[in-house]
GROMACS .gro file of C-alpha atoms in nm:
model
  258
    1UNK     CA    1  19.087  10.948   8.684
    2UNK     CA    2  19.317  10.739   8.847
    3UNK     CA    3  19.266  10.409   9.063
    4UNK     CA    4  19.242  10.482   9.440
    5UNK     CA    5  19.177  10.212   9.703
    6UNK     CA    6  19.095  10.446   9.931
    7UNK     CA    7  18.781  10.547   9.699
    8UNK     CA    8  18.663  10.216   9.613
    9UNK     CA    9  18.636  10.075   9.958
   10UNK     CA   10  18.487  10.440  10.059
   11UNK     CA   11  18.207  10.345   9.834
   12UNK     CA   12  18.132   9.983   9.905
   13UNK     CA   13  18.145  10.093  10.267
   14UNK     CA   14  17.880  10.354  10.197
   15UNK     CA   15  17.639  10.036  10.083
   16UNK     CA   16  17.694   9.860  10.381
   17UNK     CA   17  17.885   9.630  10.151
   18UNK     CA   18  17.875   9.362   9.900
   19UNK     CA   19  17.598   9.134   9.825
   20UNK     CA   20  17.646   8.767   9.904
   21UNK     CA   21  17.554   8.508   9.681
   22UNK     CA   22  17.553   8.270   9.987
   23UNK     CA   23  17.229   8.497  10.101
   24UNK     CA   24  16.957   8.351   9.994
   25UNK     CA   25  16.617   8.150  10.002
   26UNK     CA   26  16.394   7.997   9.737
   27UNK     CA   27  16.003   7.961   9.834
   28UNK     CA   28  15.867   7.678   9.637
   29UNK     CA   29  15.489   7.611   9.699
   30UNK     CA   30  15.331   7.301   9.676
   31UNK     CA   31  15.012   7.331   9.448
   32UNK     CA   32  14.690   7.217   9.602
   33UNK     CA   33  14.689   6.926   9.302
   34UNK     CA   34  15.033   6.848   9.426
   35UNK     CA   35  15.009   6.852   9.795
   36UNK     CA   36  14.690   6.654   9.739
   37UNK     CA   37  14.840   6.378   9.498
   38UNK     CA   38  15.158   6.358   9.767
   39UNK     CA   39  14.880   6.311  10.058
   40UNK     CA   40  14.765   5.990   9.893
   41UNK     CA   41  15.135   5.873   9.865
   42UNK     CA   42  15.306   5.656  10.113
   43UNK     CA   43  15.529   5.918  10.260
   44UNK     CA   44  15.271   6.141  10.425
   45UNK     CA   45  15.267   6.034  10.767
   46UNK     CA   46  15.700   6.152  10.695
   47UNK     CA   47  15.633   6.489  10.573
   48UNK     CA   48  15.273   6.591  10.681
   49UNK     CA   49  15.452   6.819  10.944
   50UNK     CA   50  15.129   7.032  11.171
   51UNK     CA   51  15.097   7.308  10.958
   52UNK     CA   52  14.988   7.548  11.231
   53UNK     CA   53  15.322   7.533  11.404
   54UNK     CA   54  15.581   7.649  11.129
   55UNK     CA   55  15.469   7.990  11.018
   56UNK     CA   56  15.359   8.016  10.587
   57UNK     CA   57  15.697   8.138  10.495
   58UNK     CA   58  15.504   8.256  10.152
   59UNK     CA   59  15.376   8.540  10.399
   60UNK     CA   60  15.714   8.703  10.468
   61UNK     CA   61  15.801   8.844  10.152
   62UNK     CA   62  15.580   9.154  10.198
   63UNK     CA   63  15.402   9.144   9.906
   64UNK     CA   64  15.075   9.104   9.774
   65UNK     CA   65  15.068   8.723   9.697
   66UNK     CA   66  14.810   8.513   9.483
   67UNK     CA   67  14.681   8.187   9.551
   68UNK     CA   68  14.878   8.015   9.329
   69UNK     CA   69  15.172   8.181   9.584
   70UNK     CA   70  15.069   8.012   9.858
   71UNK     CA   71  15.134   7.666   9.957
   72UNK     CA   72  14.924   7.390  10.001
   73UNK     CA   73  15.135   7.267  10.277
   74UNK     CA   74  15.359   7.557  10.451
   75UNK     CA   75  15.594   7.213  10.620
   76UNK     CA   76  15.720   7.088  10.275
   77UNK     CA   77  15.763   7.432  10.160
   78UNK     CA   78  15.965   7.547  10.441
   79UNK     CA   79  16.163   7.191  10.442
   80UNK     CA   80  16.222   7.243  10.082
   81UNK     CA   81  16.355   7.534  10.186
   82UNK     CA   82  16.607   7.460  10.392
   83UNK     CA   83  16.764   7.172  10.175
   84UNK     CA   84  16.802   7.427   9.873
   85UNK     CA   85  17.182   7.452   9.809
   86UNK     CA   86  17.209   7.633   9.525
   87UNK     CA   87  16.974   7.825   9.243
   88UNK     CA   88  17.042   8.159   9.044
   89UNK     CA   89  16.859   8.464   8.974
   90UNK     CA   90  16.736   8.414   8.684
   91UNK     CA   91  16.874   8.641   8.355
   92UNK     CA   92  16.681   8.702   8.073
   93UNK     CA   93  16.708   8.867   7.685
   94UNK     CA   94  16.531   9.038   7.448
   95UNK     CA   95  16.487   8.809   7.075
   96UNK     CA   96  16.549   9.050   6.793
   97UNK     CA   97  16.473   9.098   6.421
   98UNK     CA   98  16.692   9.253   6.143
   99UNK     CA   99  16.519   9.540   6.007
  100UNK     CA  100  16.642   9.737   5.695
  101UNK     CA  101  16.451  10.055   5.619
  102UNK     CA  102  16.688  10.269   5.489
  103UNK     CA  103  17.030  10.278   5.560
  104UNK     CA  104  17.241  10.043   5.820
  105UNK     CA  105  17.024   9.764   5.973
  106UNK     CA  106  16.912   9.768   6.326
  107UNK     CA  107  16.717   9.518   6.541
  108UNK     CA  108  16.370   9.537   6.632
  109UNK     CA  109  16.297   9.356   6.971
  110UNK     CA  110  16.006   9.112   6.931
  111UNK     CA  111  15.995   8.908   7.226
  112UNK     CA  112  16.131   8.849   7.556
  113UNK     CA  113  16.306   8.483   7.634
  114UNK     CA  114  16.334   8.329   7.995
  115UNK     CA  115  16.567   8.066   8.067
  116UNK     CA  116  16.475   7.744   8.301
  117UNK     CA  117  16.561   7.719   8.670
  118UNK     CA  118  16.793   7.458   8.831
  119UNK     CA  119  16.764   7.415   9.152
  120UNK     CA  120  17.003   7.188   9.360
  121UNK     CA  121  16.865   7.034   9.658
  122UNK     CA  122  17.061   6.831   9.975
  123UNK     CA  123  16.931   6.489   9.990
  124UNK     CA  124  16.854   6.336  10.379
  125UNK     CA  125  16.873   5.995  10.439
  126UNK     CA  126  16.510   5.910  10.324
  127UNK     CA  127  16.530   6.085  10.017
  128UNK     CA  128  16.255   6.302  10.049
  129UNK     CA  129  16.338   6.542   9.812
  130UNK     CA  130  16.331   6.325   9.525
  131UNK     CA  131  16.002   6.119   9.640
  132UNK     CA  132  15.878   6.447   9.607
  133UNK     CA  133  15.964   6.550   9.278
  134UNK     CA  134  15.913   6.198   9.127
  135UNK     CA  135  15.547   6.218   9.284
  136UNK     CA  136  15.501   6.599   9.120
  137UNK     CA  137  15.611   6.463   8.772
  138UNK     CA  138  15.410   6.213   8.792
  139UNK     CA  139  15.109   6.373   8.913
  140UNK     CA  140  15.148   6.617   8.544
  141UNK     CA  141  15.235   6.297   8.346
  142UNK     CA  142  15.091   5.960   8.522
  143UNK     CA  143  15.300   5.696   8.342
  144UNK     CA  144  15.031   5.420   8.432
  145UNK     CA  145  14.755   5.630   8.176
  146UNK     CA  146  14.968   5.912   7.974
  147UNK     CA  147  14.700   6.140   8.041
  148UNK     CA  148  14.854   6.469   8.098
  149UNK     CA  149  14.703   6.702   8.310
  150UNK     CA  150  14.589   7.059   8.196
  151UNK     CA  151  14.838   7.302   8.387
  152UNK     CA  152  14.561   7.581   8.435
  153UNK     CA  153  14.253   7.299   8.508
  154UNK     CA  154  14.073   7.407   8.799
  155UNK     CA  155  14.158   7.056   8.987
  156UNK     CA  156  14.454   6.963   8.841
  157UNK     CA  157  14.642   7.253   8.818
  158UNK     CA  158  15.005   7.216   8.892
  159UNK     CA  159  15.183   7.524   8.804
  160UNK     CA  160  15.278   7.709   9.082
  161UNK     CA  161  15.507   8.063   9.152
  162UNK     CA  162  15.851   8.021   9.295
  163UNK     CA  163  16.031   8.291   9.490
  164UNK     CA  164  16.428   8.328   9.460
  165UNK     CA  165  16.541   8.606   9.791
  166UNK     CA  166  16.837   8.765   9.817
  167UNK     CA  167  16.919   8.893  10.169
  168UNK     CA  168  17.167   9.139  10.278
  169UNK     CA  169  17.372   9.067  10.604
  170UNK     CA  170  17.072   9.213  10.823
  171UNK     CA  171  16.855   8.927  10.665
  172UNK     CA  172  16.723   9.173  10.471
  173UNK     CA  173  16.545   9.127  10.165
  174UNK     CA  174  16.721   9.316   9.907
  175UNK     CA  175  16.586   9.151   9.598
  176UNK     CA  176  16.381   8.897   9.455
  177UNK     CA  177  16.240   8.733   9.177
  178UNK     CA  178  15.918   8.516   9.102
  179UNK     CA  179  15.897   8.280   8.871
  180UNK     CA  180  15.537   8.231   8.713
  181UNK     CA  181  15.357   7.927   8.614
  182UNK     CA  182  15.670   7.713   8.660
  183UNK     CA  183  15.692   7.326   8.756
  184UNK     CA  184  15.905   7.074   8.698
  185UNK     CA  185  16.015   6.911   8.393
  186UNK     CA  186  16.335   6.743   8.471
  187UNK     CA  187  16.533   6.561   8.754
  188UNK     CA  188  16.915   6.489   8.689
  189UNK     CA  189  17.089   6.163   8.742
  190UNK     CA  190  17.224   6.106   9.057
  191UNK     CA  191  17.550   5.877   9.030
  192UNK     CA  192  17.603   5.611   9.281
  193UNK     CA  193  17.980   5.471   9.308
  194UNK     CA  194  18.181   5.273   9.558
  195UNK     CA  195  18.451   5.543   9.579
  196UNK     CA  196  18.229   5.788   9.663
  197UNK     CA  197  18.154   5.879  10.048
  198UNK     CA  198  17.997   6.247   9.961
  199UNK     CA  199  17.631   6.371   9.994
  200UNK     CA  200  17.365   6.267   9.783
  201UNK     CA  201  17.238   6.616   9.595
  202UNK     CA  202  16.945   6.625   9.385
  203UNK     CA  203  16.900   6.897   9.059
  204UNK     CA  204  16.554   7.022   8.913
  205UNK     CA  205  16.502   7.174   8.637
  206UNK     CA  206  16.197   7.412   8.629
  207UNK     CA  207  16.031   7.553   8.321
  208UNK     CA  208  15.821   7.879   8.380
  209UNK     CA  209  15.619   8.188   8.185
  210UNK     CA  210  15.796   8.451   8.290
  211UNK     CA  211  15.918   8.632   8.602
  212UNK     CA  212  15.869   8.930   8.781
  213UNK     CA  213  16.091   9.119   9.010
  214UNK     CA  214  15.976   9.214   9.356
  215UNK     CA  215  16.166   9.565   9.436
  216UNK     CA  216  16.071   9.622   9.827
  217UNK     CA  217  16.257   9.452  10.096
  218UNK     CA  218  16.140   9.348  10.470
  219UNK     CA  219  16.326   9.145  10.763
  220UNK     CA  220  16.260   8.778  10.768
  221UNK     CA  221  16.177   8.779  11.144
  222UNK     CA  222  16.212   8.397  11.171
  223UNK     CA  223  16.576   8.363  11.025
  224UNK     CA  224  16.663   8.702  11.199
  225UNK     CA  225  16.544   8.511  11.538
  226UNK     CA  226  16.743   8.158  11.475
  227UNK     CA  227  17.073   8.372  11.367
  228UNK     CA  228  17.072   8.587  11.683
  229UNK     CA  229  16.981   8.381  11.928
  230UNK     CA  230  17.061   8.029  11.804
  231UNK     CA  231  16.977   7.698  12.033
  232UNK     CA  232  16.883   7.928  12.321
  233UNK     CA  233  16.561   8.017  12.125
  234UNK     CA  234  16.332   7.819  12.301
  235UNK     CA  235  16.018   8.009  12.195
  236UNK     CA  236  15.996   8.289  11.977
  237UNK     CA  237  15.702   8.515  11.920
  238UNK     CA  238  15.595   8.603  11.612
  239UNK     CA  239  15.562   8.993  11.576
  240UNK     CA  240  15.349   8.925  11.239
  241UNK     CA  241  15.109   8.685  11.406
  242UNK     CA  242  15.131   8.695  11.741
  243UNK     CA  243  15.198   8.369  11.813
  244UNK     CA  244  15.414   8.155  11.974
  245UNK     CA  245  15.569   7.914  11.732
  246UNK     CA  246  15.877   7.645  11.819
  247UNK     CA  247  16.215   7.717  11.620
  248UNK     CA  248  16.249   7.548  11.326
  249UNK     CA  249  16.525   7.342  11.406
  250UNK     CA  250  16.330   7.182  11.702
  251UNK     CA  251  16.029   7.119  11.486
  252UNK     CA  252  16.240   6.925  11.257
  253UNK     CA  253  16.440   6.720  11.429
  254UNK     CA  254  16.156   6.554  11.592
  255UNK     CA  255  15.968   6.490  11.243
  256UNK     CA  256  16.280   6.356  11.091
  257UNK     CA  257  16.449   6.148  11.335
  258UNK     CA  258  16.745   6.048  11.259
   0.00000   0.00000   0.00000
């Protein structure tokens, strides 16, 4: 059958277009070991935001969440949030076996193999991104005793269940994928140079079990709010909760000063 343009944009038309890669959100919630061993640290009175005022964005996905899904502080989560530049949706492959029974070989499947996460944050000028992952490594691996911490320990469990949304122009949730059991396990250089005038951007690399796909999409009401009615969005109400919350924006720029 031959090419036709005509055909091709009929059909991406038809599914209100083409996904964005540009369209998306990662939900990374702090465990309760974690959110605890960062309360202790010397940069809570920066990022102990009033949880009551930003809504849990853990709660927007629409889905049946566990506790190790929810955040020990909603502020850092949602902060977190917004300085994610970049991640992926995560691919994964089946490990095979040669078998010979009779005949031509064939593989056998055996085992499923996940690869790790990067995620790239923005830095701000107190470097709060990395204070926080240097606390969270520490906390697994304290370099003053080298006693590791049991992931799955009741009290210090620091494994937590990151979600990776992809949104469609309508800020709807098209797809997403939740990564079990994962924390971090490394933090990339970040070069300093005279010649450079750029942005400071911080890489993490995540290990996790596995991941799951989550199938059913909602609205994110909060983002829909901010996009449509920008700086002029004094108060918004919150059809989920019923309450009045602050936008986002607002709420930050008086925590972090500049």
């Amino acid at each position: 059958m031959a090419f036709l343009p005509q055909a091709f944009l009929s059909n991406i038309n038809t599914k209100d277009g083409l996904a964005k890669p540009s369209r998306f959100q990662v939900i990374l919630p702090i465990p309760t070991y974690i959110g605890s061993f960062i309360s202790q640290s010397i940069f809570e009175q920066i990022l102990n935001l009033p949880n009551g005022i930003i809504a849990d964005i853990t709660s927007f996905l629409g889905d049946n969440t566990n506790q190790q899904s929810v955040s020990a502080n909603p502020s850092i989560s949602r902060y977190l949030s917004l300085q994610c530049e970049s991640a992926a949706l995560p691919g994964k492959a089946l490990l095979t076996s040669d078998v010979k029974i009779y005949g031509p070989t064939y593989k056998v499947p055996y085992q499923t193999q996940y690869t790790d996460m990067n995620l790239t944050f923005l830095c701000s000028s107190e470097f709060y991104e990395r204070k926080i992952m240097d606390r969270w490594i520490e906390a697994i691996h304290p370099t003053d005793t080298n006693n590791l911490r049991y992931a799955k320990d009741t009290k210090t469990r620091f494994l937590t269940n990151i979600k990776i949304i992809q949104y469609d122009d309508f800020i709807r949730q098209i797809y997403a994928i939740e990564l079990l059991d994962a924390y971090p396990i490394a933090i990339s250089d970040q070069p300093l140079a005279w010649a450079e005038d750029g942005f400071h951007r911080l890489t993490v690399q995540f290990a996790y079990q596995k991941f799951r796909t989550i199938y059913n999409g909602n609205y994110d009401l909060v983002d829909f709010a901010l996009t449509v009615f920008g700086s002029k969005a004094q108060r918004w109400i919150d059809k989920t909760t019923g309450k009045l919350i602050s936008p986002v924006g607002e709420i930050f720029a008086n925590k972090f000063p500049k």
